[in-house]
Coordinates of C-alpha atoms in Angstrom, one line a residue:
Chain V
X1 CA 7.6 24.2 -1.0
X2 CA 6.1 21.5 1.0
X3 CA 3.3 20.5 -1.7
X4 CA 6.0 20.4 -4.1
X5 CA 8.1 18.2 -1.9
X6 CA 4.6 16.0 -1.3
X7 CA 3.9 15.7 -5.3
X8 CA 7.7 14.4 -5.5
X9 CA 7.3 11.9 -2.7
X10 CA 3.8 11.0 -4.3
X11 CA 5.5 10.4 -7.9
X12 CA 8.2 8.7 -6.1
X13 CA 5.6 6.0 -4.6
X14 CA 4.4 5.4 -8.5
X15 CA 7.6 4.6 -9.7
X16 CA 8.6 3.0 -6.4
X17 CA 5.0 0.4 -7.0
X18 CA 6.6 -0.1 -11.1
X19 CA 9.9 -1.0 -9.9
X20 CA 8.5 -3.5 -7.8
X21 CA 6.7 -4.7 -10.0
X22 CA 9.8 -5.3 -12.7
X23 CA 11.7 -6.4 -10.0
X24 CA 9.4 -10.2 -9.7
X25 CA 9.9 -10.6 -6.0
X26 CA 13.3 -9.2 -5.7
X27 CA 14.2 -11.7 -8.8
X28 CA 15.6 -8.9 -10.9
X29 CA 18.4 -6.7 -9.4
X30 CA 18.3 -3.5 -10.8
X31 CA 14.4 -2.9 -10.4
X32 CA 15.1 -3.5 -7.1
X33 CA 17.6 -1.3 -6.2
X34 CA 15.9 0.8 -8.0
X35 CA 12.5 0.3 -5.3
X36 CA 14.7 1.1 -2.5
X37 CA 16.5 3.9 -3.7
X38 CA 13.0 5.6 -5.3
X39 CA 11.1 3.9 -1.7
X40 CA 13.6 5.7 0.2
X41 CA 13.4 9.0 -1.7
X42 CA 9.6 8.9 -1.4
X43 CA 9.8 8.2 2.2
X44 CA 12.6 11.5 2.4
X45 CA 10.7 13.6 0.8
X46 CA 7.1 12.8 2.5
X47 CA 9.4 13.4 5.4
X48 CA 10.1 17.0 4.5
X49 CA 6.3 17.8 3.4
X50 CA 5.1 16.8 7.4
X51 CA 6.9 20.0 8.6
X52 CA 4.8 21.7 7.6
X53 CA 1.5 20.0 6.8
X54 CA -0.5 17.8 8.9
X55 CA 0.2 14.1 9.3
X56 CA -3.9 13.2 7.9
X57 CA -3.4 15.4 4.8
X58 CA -0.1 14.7 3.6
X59 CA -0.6 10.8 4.0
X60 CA -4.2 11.1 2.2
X61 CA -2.5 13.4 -0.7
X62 CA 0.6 10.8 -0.7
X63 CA -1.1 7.5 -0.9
X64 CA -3.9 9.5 -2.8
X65 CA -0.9 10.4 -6.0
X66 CA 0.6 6.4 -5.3
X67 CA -2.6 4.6 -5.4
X68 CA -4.5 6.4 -8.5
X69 CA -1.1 6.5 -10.2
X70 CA -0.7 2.9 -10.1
X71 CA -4.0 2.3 -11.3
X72 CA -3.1 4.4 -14.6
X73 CA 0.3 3.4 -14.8
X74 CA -0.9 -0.2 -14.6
X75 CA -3.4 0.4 -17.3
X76 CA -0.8 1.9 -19.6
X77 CA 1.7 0.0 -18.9
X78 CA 1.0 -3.4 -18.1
X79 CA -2.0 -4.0 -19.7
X80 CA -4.3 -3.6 -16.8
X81 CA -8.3 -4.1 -17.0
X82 CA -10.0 -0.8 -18.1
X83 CA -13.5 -2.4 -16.7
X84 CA -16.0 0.4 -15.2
X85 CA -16.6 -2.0 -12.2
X86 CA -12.8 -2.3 -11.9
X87 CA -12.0 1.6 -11.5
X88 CA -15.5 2.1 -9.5
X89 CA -14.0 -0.4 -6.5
X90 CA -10.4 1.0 -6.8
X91 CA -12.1 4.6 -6.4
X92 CA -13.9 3.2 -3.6
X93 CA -10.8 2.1 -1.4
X94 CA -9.0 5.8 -2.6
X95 CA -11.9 7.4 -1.5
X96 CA -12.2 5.7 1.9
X97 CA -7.9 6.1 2.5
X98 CA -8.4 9.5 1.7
X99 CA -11.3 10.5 3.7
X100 CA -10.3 7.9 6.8
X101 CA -7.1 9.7 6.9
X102 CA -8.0 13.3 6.5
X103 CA -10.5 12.6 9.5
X104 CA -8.2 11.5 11.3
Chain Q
X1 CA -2.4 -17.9 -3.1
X2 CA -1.8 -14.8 -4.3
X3 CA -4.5 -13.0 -2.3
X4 CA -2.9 -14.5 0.9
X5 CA 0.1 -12.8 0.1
X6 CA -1.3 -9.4 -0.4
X7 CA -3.9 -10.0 2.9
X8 CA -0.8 -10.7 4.8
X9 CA 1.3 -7.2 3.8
X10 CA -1.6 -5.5 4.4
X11 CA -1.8 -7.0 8.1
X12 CA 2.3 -6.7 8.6
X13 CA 1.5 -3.0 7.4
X14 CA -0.6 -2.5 10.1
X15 CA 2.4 -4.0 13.0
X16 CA 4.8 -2.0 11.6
X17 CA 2.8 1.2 11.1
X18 CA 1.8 0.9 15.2
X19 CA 6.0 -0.3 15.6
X20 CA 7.1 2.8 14.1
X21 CA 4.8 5.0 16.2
X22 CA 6.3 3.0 19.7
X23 CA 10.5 3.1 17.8
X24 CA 10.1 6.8 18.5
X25 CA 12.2 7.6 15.6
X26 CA 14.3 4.2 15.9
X27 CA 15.6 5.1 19.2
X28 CA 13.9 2.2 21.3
X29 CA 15.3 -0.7 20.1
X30 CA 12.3 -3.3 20.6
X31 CA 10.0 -1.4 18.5
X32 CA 12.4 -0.8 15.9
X33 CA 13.7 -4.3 15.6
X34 CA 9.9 -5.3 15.2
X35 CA 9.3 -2.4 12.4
X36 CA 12.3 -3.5 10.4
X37 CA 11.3 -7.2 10.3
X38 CA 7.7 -6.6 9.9
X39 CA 8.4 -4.3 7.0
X40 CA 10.7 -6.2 5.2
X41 CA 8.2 -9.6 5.0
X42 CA 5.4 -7.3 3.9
X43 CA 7.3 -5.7 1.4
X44 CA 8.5 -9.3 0.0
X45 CA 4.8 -10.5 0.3
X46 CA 3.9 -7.3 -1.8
X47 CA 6.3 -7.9 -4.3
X48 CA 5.1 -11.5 -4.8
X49 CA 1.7 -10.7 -4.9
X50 CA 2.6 -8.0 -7.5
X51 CA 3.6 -11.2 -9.7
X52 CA -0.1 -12.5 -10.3
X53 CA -1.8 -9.3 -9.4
X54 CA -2.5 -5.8 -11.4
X55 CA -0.5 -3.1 -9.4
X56 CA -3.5 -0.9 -9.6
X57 CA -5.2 -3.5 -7.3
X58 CA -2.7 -4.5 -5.1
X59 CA -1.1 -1.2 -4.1
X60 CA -4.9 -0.1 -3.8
X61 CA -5.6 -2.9 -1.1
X62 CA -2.3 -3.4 0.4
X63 CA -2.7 1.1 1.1
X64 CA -6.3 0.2 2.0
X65 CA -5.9 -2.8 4.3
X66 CA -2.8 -0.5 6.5
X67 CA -4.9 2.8 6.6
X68 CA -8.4 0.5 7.1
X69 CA -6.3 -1.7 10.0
X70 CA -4.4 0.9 11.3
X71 CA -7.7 3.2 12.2
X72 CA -9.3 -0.2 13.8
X73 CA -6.7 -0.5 15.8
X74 CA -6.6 3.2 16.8
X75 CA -10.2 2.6 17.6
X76 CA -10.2 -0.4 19.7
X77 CA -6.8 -0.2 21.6
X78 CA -5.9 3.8 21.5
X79 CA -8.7 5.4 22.2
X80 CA -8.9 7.1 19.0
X81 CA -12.3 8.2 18.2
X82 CA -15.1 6.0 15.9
X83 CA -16.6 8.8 14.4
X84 CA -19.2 8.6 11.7
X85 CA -17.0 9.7 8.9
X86 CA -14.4 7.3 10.1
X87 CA -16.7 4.2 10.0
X88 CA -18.5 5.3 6.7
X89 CA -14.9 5.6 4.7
X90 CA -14.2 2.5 6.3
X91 CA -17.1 0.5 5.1
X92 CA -16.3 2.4 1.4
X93 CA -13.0 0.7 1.7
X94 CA -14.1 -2.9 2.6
X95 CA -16.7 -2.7 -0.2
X96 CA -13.8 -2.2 -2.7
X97 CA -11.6 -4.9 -1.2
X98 CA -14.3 -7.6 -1.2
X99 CA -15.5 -6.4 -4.8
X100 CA -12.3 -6.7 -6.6
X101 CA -11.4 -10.0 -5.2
X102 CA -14.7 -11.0 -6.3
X103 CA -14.5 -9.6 -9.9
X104 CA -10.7 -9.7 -9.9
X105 CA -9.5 -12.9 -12.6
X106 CA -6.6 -14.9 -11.1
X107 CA -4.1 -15.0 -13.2
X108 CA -3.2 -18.5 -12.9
X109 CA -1.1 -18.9 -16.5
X110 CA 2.2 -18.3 -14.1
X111 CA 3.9 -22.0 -13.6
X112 CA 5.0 -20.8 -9.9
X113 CA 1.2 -20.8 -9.2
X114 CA 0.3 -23.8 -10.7
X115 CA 3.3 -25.8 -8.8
X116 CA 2.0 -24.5 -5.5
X117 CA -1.4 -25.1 -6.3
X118 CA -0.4 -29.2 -6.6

């Protein structure tokens, strides 16, 4: 039950990163309710996934689902570069979250 | 500008990931007062940054810079250890940051940038 609760809080962070995005520096009201309810709910529900697995490897998996989501969602969604340089570097920095904290 | 912004969450990220840790839960109220504010200004600085920036990238380096901070400061002030996995992934990570703002197009065809940039 805890991975499941740890996907949820990881898909939460996606649309948590959208919202924010629609909401143009808390400009627009709705999207940003709607980043600190779905924020919130992401935070909850990584909440419930650290009893019972570790700190390193929930955070890694969380930010792992936020960060590569984003980089899709912003591809399909807002038009985002598709360059092969582009997803090499963002790999990079998921890699190295991942990895610094799962060695943590 | 934009790049400031995101530089700066990703350095409040690191304050109030350390806050949290000394808020014990928000029960000492120093810590928690400092986590609140420091949270809130790097969640607005996000958001801006989010304005000129793809979200792919920013989340990406605004995650990167906390986790790449946080494990400095770890290192240098609580004697966490600087193993060689930790400084490899941590190398990884700079090499992405510094390549996308290199290869990263500012998107300056938003009027707010072009009024600060006067």
């Amino acid at each position: 039950m805890a991975w499941i609760f740890l996907f949820i809080a990881g898909i939460c962070e996606i649309g948590a990163v959208a919202s924010l995005k629609l909401a143009e520096g808390f400009k627009k009201l709705v999207p940003s309710i709607c980043f600190v309810v779905i924020g919130l709910s992401s935070f909850y529900f990584l909440s419930l996934a650290l009893k019972e697995i570790p700190m390193g490897t929930a955070y890694a998996v969380w930010t792992g689902i936020g960060s590569a989501g984003s980089v899709a969602l912003g591809m399909i969604f807002f038009q985002e570069s598709k360059d092969r340089i582009r997803i090499f570097l963002l790999s990079l920095i998921i890699i190295g979250v991942i990895g610094l904290k799962i060695s943590q | 500008m934009q790049w400031m912004y995101i530089f700066i969450a990703g350095l409040l990220e690191i304050i109030w990931v350390i806050g949290l840790r000394y808020s014990e839960g928000f029960t000492v109220l120093v810590p928690s007062i400092i986590t609140l504010i420091t949270l809130a200004i790097s969640f607005y600085l996000f958001s801006k940054s989010l304005k000129f920036l793809p979200i792919g990238t920013a989340y990406a380096i605004f995650t990167g810079l906390g986790a790449a901070g946080t494990a400095i400061v770890g290192i240098l002030y609580f004697q966490e250890s600087a193993s060689p996995s930790k400084l490899f992934f941590l190398s990884l990570m700079l090499i992405g940051i510094i390549g996308l703002k290199m290869t990263t197009s500012d998107d300056t065809k938003e009027t707010e940038v072009l009024e600060e940039g006067k």
